[in-house]
Each structure stands twice: as structure tokens, then as C-alpha cells.
């Protein structure tokens, strides 16, 4: 098992093993050190992030919002985890020399053209749909996939089957088949 593959990317075996170690440490840290009954997840963080931004503009609205009263608009360990995901992705792509800024990925450009605005609008709409789905499923793919599967949760199996099934259908609709 080598750390880097021939194409410069990380070995999927090494990356998978590291994610497994992270999952074990996460479960231990959240249950033993923090005394929580829930494990790794991130979707609530994005909602809290929106609440933090909204609180700067219209604080009274956030204070009166029933959801924000329940979920508490705050920076917590999950919020820091999400920031760590971004930092870790940057470090990993920098170390394997795959990091690059691109407004429009090549696959998108080939199918839909070079418009950065069209790509940004589609990404934003996709993010809204994904967040809505994550809230309906009571968790995001990483939460269900990592901590849910680690616990052998039936709802995690069902949620991941839906995430992957719908993802395959949407990818086929958007990008079509390769020739």
C-alpha cells in the first residue's frame, strides 16, 4: 500500500484507513471526552453558520426563530470539524500537488460550456437541495456514512442507499453516458 498513486492522488486504501481511524477517534472523543450520545456529523453546522451570518444582520429574527432556539447558533466542535475538513482537503491536495483553482471543472465545461455564472448557480441550487435533503434525512451523507454505518444503523443504510441511488440517477441525467 503506497501513500501516493501514480497519478499524484492519495491511495484510496490509505485514505480509507485514515478515515476509519478518524471515525474511531471521533466516536471516542465525542462519547468519552465530551459525554455526547451522537457522533460525527456536519449538516447542522451549515445551518448554524447561516444563523451566525444572519445574526450579524437581523439579530432579533435569529432570537425569535424556533429552530435556532432549539439548535443554538454557536461555534462548537462540529463547526470546527467542518473548518478542519476544508483545511485538511487543502493540505491533502497541496501535498499531492493536485490543488488548482478552477471556476468551471473540465467535465462541466464539456457538457454545459465555460460560464462561471451558470456553474455557480447550479452549484448553489445543488447545495440548497442537498441541505434540504440532509435536514429531511436528519443527517448528511458523512454523518450517515461514517458514524451511522460505524454503528450499523438501519437508517444509515437506508439513507446512504438513497443518497447514492439518487446521486447516480442525477449524474446520469446531468452528464449523460460517456461515449
C-alpha positions as YAML, in Angstrom:
chain: A
units: angstrom
residues:
- id: 1
  name: UNK
  ca: [0.00, 0.00, 0.00]
- id: 2
  name: UNK
  ca: [1.73, 3.15, -1.17]
- id: 3
  name: UNK
  ca: [0.91, 6.63, 0.11]
- id: 4
  name: UNK
  ca: [0.63, 8.19, -3.34]
- id: 5
  name: UNK
  ca: [-0.65, 6.69, -6.56]
- id: 6
  name: UNK
  ca: [0.97, 7.14, -9.97]
- id: 7
  name: UNK
  ca: [-1.46, 9.93, -10.89]
- id: 8
  name: UNK
  ca: [-0.37, 12.00, -7.90]
- id: 9
  name: UNK
  ca: [-3.53, 11.34, -5.84]
- id: 10
  name: UNK
  ca: [-3.72, 9.69, -2.47]
- id: 11
  name: UNK
  ca: [-4.05, 5.93, -2.26]
- id: 12
  name: UNK
  ca: [-7.71, 5.08, -1.64]
- id: 13
  name: UNK
  ca: [-6.59, 2.37, 0.80]
- id: 14
  name: UNK
  ca: [-4.53, 4.77, 2.87]
- id: 15
  name: UNK
  ca: [-7.25, 7.45, 2.75]
- id: 16
  name: UNK
  ca: [-9.90, 4.88, 3.78]
- id: 17
  name: UNK
  ca: [-7.76, 3.63, 6.65]
- id: 18
  name: UNK
  ca: [-7.20, 7.20, 7.85]
- id: 19
  name: UNK
  ca: [-10.96, 7.91, 7.69]
- id: 20
  name: UNK
  ca: [-11.51, 4.75, 9.76]
- id: 21
  name: UNK
  ca: [-9.03, 5.93, 12.38]
- id: 22
  name: UNK
  ca: [-10.71, 9.36, 12.38]
- id: 23
  name: UNK
  ca: [-14.12, 7.71, 12.90]
- id: 24
  name: UNK
  ca: [-12.86, 5.68, 15.86]
- id: 25
  name: UNK
  ca: [-11.17, 8.69, 17.45]
- id: 26
  name: UNK
  ca: [-14.25, 10.82, 16.79]
- id: 27
  name: UNK
  ca: [-16.59, 8.33, 18.43]
- id: 28
  name: UNK
  ca: [-14.27, 8.01, 21.41]
- id: 29
  name: UNK
  ca: [-13.77, 11.75, 21.77]
- id: 30
  name: UNK
  ca: [-17.45, 12.65, 21.50]
- id: 31
  name: UNK
  ca: [-18.75, 9.93, 23.79]
- id: 32
  name: UNK
  ca: [-16.00, 9.60, 26.40]
- id: 33
  name: UNK
  ca: [-14.42, 13.06, 26.50]
- id: 34
  name: UNK
  ca: [-17.48, 15.18, 25.66]
- id: 35
  name: UNK
  ca: [-20.18, 12.88, 27.06]
- id: 36
  name: UNK
  ca: [-22.34, 13.13, 23.92]
- id: 37
  name: UNK
  ca: [-24.69, 10.47, 22.61]
- id: 38
  name: UNK
  ca: [-24.29, 11.49, 18.96]
- id: 39
  name: UNK
  ca: [-21.28, 11.04, 16.74]
- id: 40
  name: UNK
  ca: [-19.68, 12.68, 13.73]
- id: 41
  name: UNK
  ca: [-21.92, 14.92, 11.62]
- id: 42
  name: UNK
  ca: [-21.81, 18.22, 9.82]
- id: 43
  name: UNK
  ca: [-25.15, 19.30, 8.36]
- id: 44
  name: UNK
  ca: [-26.28, 21.24, 11.44]
- id: 45
  name: UNK
  ca: [-23.06, 23.26, 11.24]
- id: 46
  name: UNK
  ca: [-24.08, 24.80, 7.92]
- id: 47
  name: UNK
  ca: [-27.43, 25.85, 9.35]
- id: 48
  name: UNK
  ca: [-25.67, 27.31, 12.38]
- id: 49
  name: UNK
  ca: [-23.26, 29.11, 10.04]
- id: 50
  name: UNK
  ca: [-26.23, 30.70, 8.27]
- id: 51
  name: UNK
  ca: [-27.59, 31.69, 11.68]
- id: 52
  name: UNK
  ca: [-24.27, 33.28, 12.65]
- id: 53
  name: UNK
  ca: [-24.29, 35.35, 9.45]
- id: 54
  name: UNK
  ca: [-27.97, 36.26, 9.83]
- id: 55
  name: UNK
  ca: [-27.38, 37.24, 13.47]
- id: 56
  name: UNK
  ca: [-24.98, 39.95, 12.27]
- id: 57
  name: UNK
  ca: [-27.71, 41.46, 10.06]
- id: 58
  name: UNK
  ca: [-31.01, 40.79, 11.85]
- id: 59
  name: UNK
  ca: [-30.26, 39.52, 15.38]
- id: 60
  name: UNK
  ca: [-33.86, 39.77, 16.61]
- id: 61
  name: UNK
  ca: [-35.02, 37.43, 13.85]
- id: 62
  name: UNK
  ca: [-32.49, 34.78, 14.88]
- id: 63
  name: UNK
  ca: [-33.50, 35.14, 18.55]
- id: 64
  name: UNK
  ca: [-37.18, 34.63, 17.61]
- id: 65
  name: UNK
  ca: [-36.53, 31.69, 15.24]
- id: 66
  name: UNK
  ca: [-37.78, 28.44, 16.82]
- id: 67
  name: UNK
  ca: [-35.18, 26.31, 15.02]
- id: 68
  name: UNK
  ca: [-32.27, 28.49, 16.11]
- id: 69
  name: UNK
  ca: [-33.62, 28.47, 19.66]
- id: 70
  name: UNK
  ca: [-33.51, 24.66, 19.58]
- id: 71
  name: UNK
  ca: [-30.18, 24.25, 17.73]
- id: 72
  name: UNK
  ca: [-28.35, 27.23, 19.27]
- id: 73
  name: UNK
  ca: [-26.36, 29.47, 16.94]
- id: 74
  name: UNK
  ca: [-22.81, 28.83, 18.12]
- id: 75
  name: UNK
  ca: [-19.34, 27.74, 17.12]
- id: 76
  name: UNK
  ca: [-18.86, 24.27, 18.60]
- id: 77
  name: UNK
  ca: [-16.71, 21.19, 17.93]
- id: 78
  name: UNK
  ca: [-18.80, 20.26, 14.86]
- id: 79
  name: UNK
  ca: [-18.28, 23.75, 13.44]
- id: 80
  name: UNK
  ca: [-14.54, 23.37, 13.95]
- id: 81
  name: UNK
  ca: [-14.71, 19.90, 12.35]
- id: 82
  name: UNK
  ca: [-16.17, 21.42, 9.18]
- id: 83
  name: UNK
  ca: [-13.41, 24.05, 9.12]
- id: 84
  name: UNK
  ca: [-10.94, 21.20, 9.60]
- id: 85
  name: UNK
  ca: [-12.43, 19.35, 6.62]
- id: 86
  name: UNK
  ca: [-11.71, 22.36, 4.42]
- id: 87
  name: UNK
  ca: [-8.22, 22.77, 5.88]
- id: 88
  name: UNK
  ca: [-7.48, 19.05, 5.57]
- id: 89
  name: UNK
  ca: [-8.66, 18.95, 1.96]
- id: 90
  name: UNK
  ca: [-6.43, 21.92, 1.16]
- id: 91
  name: UNK
  ca: [-3.42, 20.33, 2.86]
- id: 92
  name: UNK
  ca: [-4.03, 16.95, 1.18]
- id: 93
  name: UNK
  ca: [-4.43, 18.46, -2.30]
- id: 94
  name: UNK
  ca: [-1.39, 20.65, -1.75]
- id: 95
  name: UNK
  ca: [0.80, 17.75, -0.62]
- id: 96
  name: UNK
  ca: [-0.13, 15.58, -3.60]
- id: 97
  name: UNK
  ca: [0.13, 18.60, -5.93]
- id: 98
  name: UNK
  ca: [-3.45, 18.26, -7.23]
- id: 99
  name: UNK
  ca: [-4.67, 21.63, -5.89]
- id: 100
  name: UNK
  ca: [-5.82, 24.10, -8.52]
- id: 101
  name: UNK
  ca: [-8.35, 26.89, -8.69]
- id: 102
  name: UNK
  ca: [-10.89, 26.38, -11.42]
- id: 103
  name: UNK
  ca: [-14.12, 28.27, -11.94]
- id: 104
  name: UNK
  ca: [-15.56, 25.59, -14.19]
- id: 105
  name: UNK
  ca: [-14.40, 21.95, -13.95]
- id: 106
  name: UNK
  ca: [-13.50, 20.29, -17.28]
- id: 107
  name: UNK
  ca: [-16.40, 17.80, -17.16]
- id: 108
  name: UNK
  ca: [-18.88, 20.65, -16.61]
- id: 109
  name: UNK
  ca: [-17.29, 22.79, -19.34]
- id: 110
  name: UNK
  ca: [-17.53, 19.91, -21.82]
- id: 111
  name: UNK
  ca: [-21.24, 19.40, -21.13]
- id: 112
  name: UNK
  ca: [-22.54, 22.92, -20.34]
- id: 113
  name: UNK
  ca: [-19.94, 25.39, -21.56]
- id: 114
  name: UNK
  ca: [-17.50, 27.75, -19.83]
- id: 115
  name: UNK
  ca: [-19.99, 30.02, -17.99]
- id: 116
  name: UNK
  ca: [-18.86, 30.55, -14.40]
- id: 117
  name: UNK
  ca: [-22.25, 32.11, -13.56]
- id: 118
  name: UNK
  ca: [-24.17, 29.06, -14.79]
- id: 119
  name: UNK
  ca: [-21.84, 26.76, -12.85]
- id: 120
  name: UNK
  ca: [-22.17, 28.88, -9.67]
- id: 121
  name: UNK
  ca: [-25.97, 28.95, -9.96]
- id: 122
  name: UNK
  ca: [-26.11, 25.17, -10.45]
- id: 123
  name: UNK
  ca: [-23.73, 24.60, -7.51]
- id: 124
  name: UNK
  ca: [-25.79, 26.89, -5.28]
- id: 125
  name: UNK
  ca: [-29.07, 25.20, -6.28]
- id: 126
  name: UNK
  ca: [-27.48, 21.77, -5.76]
- id: 127
  name: UNK
  ca: [-26.28, 22.86, -2.32]
- id: 128
  name: UNK
  ca: [-29.77, 24.04, -1.37]
- id: 129
  name: UNK
  ca: [-31.30, 20.74, -2.48]
- id: 130
  name: UNK
  ca: [-28.58, 18.74, -0.70]
- id: 131
  name: UNK
  ca: [-29.02, 20.70, 2.54]
- id: 132
  name: UNK
  ca: [-32.80, 20.32, 2.38]
- id: 133
  name: UNK
  ca: [-32.34, 16.57, 1.88]
- id: 134
  name: UNK
  ca: [-29.81, 16.35, 4.71]
- id: 135
  name: UNK
  ca: [-32.21, 18.09, 7.08]
- id: 136
  name: UNK
  ca: [-35.08, 15.77, 5.99]
- id: 137
  name: UNK
  ca: [-32.85, 12.69, 6.44]
- id: 138
  name: UNK
  ca: [-31.75, 14.00, 9.86]
- id: 139
  name: UNK
  ca: [-28.14, 13.97, 8.75]
- id: 140
  name: UNK
  ca: [-25.78, 14.38, 5.87]
- id: 141
  name: UNK
  ca: [-24.03, 11.65, 3.87]
- id: 142
  name: UNK
  ca: [-20.91, 11.95, 6.01]
- id: 143
  name: UNK
  ca: [-22.90, 11.63, 9.22]
- id: 144
  name: UNK
  ca: [-24.89, 8.63, 7.99]
- id: 145
  name: UNK
  ca: [-21.94, 7.15, 6.10]
- id: 146
  name: UNK
  ca: [-19.28, 7.50, 8.75]
- id: 147
  name: UNK
  ca: [-20.90, 7.42, 12.14]
- id: 148
  name: UNK
  ca: [-24.18, 5.79, 11.14]
- id: 149
  name: UNK
  ca: [-22.52, 2.91, 9.31]
- id: 150
  name: UNK
  ca: [-19.97, 2.59, 12.11]
- id: 151
  name: UNK
  ca: [-22.91, 1.93, 14.44]
- id: 152
  name: UNK
  ca: [-24.59, -0.38, 11.88]
- id: 153
  name: UNK
  ca: [-27.64, 1.87, 11.97]
- id: 154
  name: UNK
  ca: [-30.51, 0.70, 9.74]
- id: 155
  name: UNK
  ca: [-31.45, 4.31, 9.00]
- id: 156
  name: UNK
  ca: [-27.87, 4.95, 7.84]
- id: 157
  name: UNK
  ca: [-28.07, 2.04, 5.39]
- id: 158
  name: UNK
  ca: [-31.37, 3.36, 4.05]
- id: 159
  name: UNK
  ca: [-30.15, 6.96, 3.84]
- id: 160
  name: UNK
  ca: [-26.92, 6.00, 2.08]
- id: 161
  name: UNK
  ca: [-28.79, 3.81, -0.39]
- id: 162
  name: UNK
  ca: [-30.97, 6.82, -1.22]
- id: 163
  name: UNK
  ca: [-28.00, 9.26, -1.38]
- id: 164
  name: UNK
  ca: [-26.08, 7.02, -3.77]
- id: 165
  name: UNK
  ca: [-29.10, 5.91, -5.80]
- id: 166
  name: UNK
  ca: [-30.37, 9.43, -6.39]
- id: 167
  name: UNK
  ca: [-26.80, 10.64, -6.98]
- id: 168
  name: UNK
  ca: [-26.29, 8.07, -9.74]
- id: 169
  name: UNK
  ca: [-29.61, 8.95, -11.39]
- id: 170
  name: UNK
  ca: [-28.94, 12.71, -11.23]
- id: 171
  name: UNK
  ca: [-25.36, 12.30, -12.51]
- id: 172
  name: UNK
  ca: [-26.66, 10.24, -15.45]
- id: 173
  name: UNK
  ca: [-29.32, 12.87, -16.19]
- id: 174
  name: UNK
  ca: [-26.91, 15.82, -15.93]
- id: 175
  name: UNK
  ca: [-23.84, 14.36, -17.59]
- id: 176
  name: UNK
  ca: [-25.29, 11.57, -19.71]
- id: 177
  name: UNK
  ca: [-23.38, 8.46, -20.69]
- id: 178
  name: UNK
  ca: [-19.77, 8.54, -21.83]
- id: 179
  name: UNK
  ca: [-19.26, 7.56, -25.43]
...
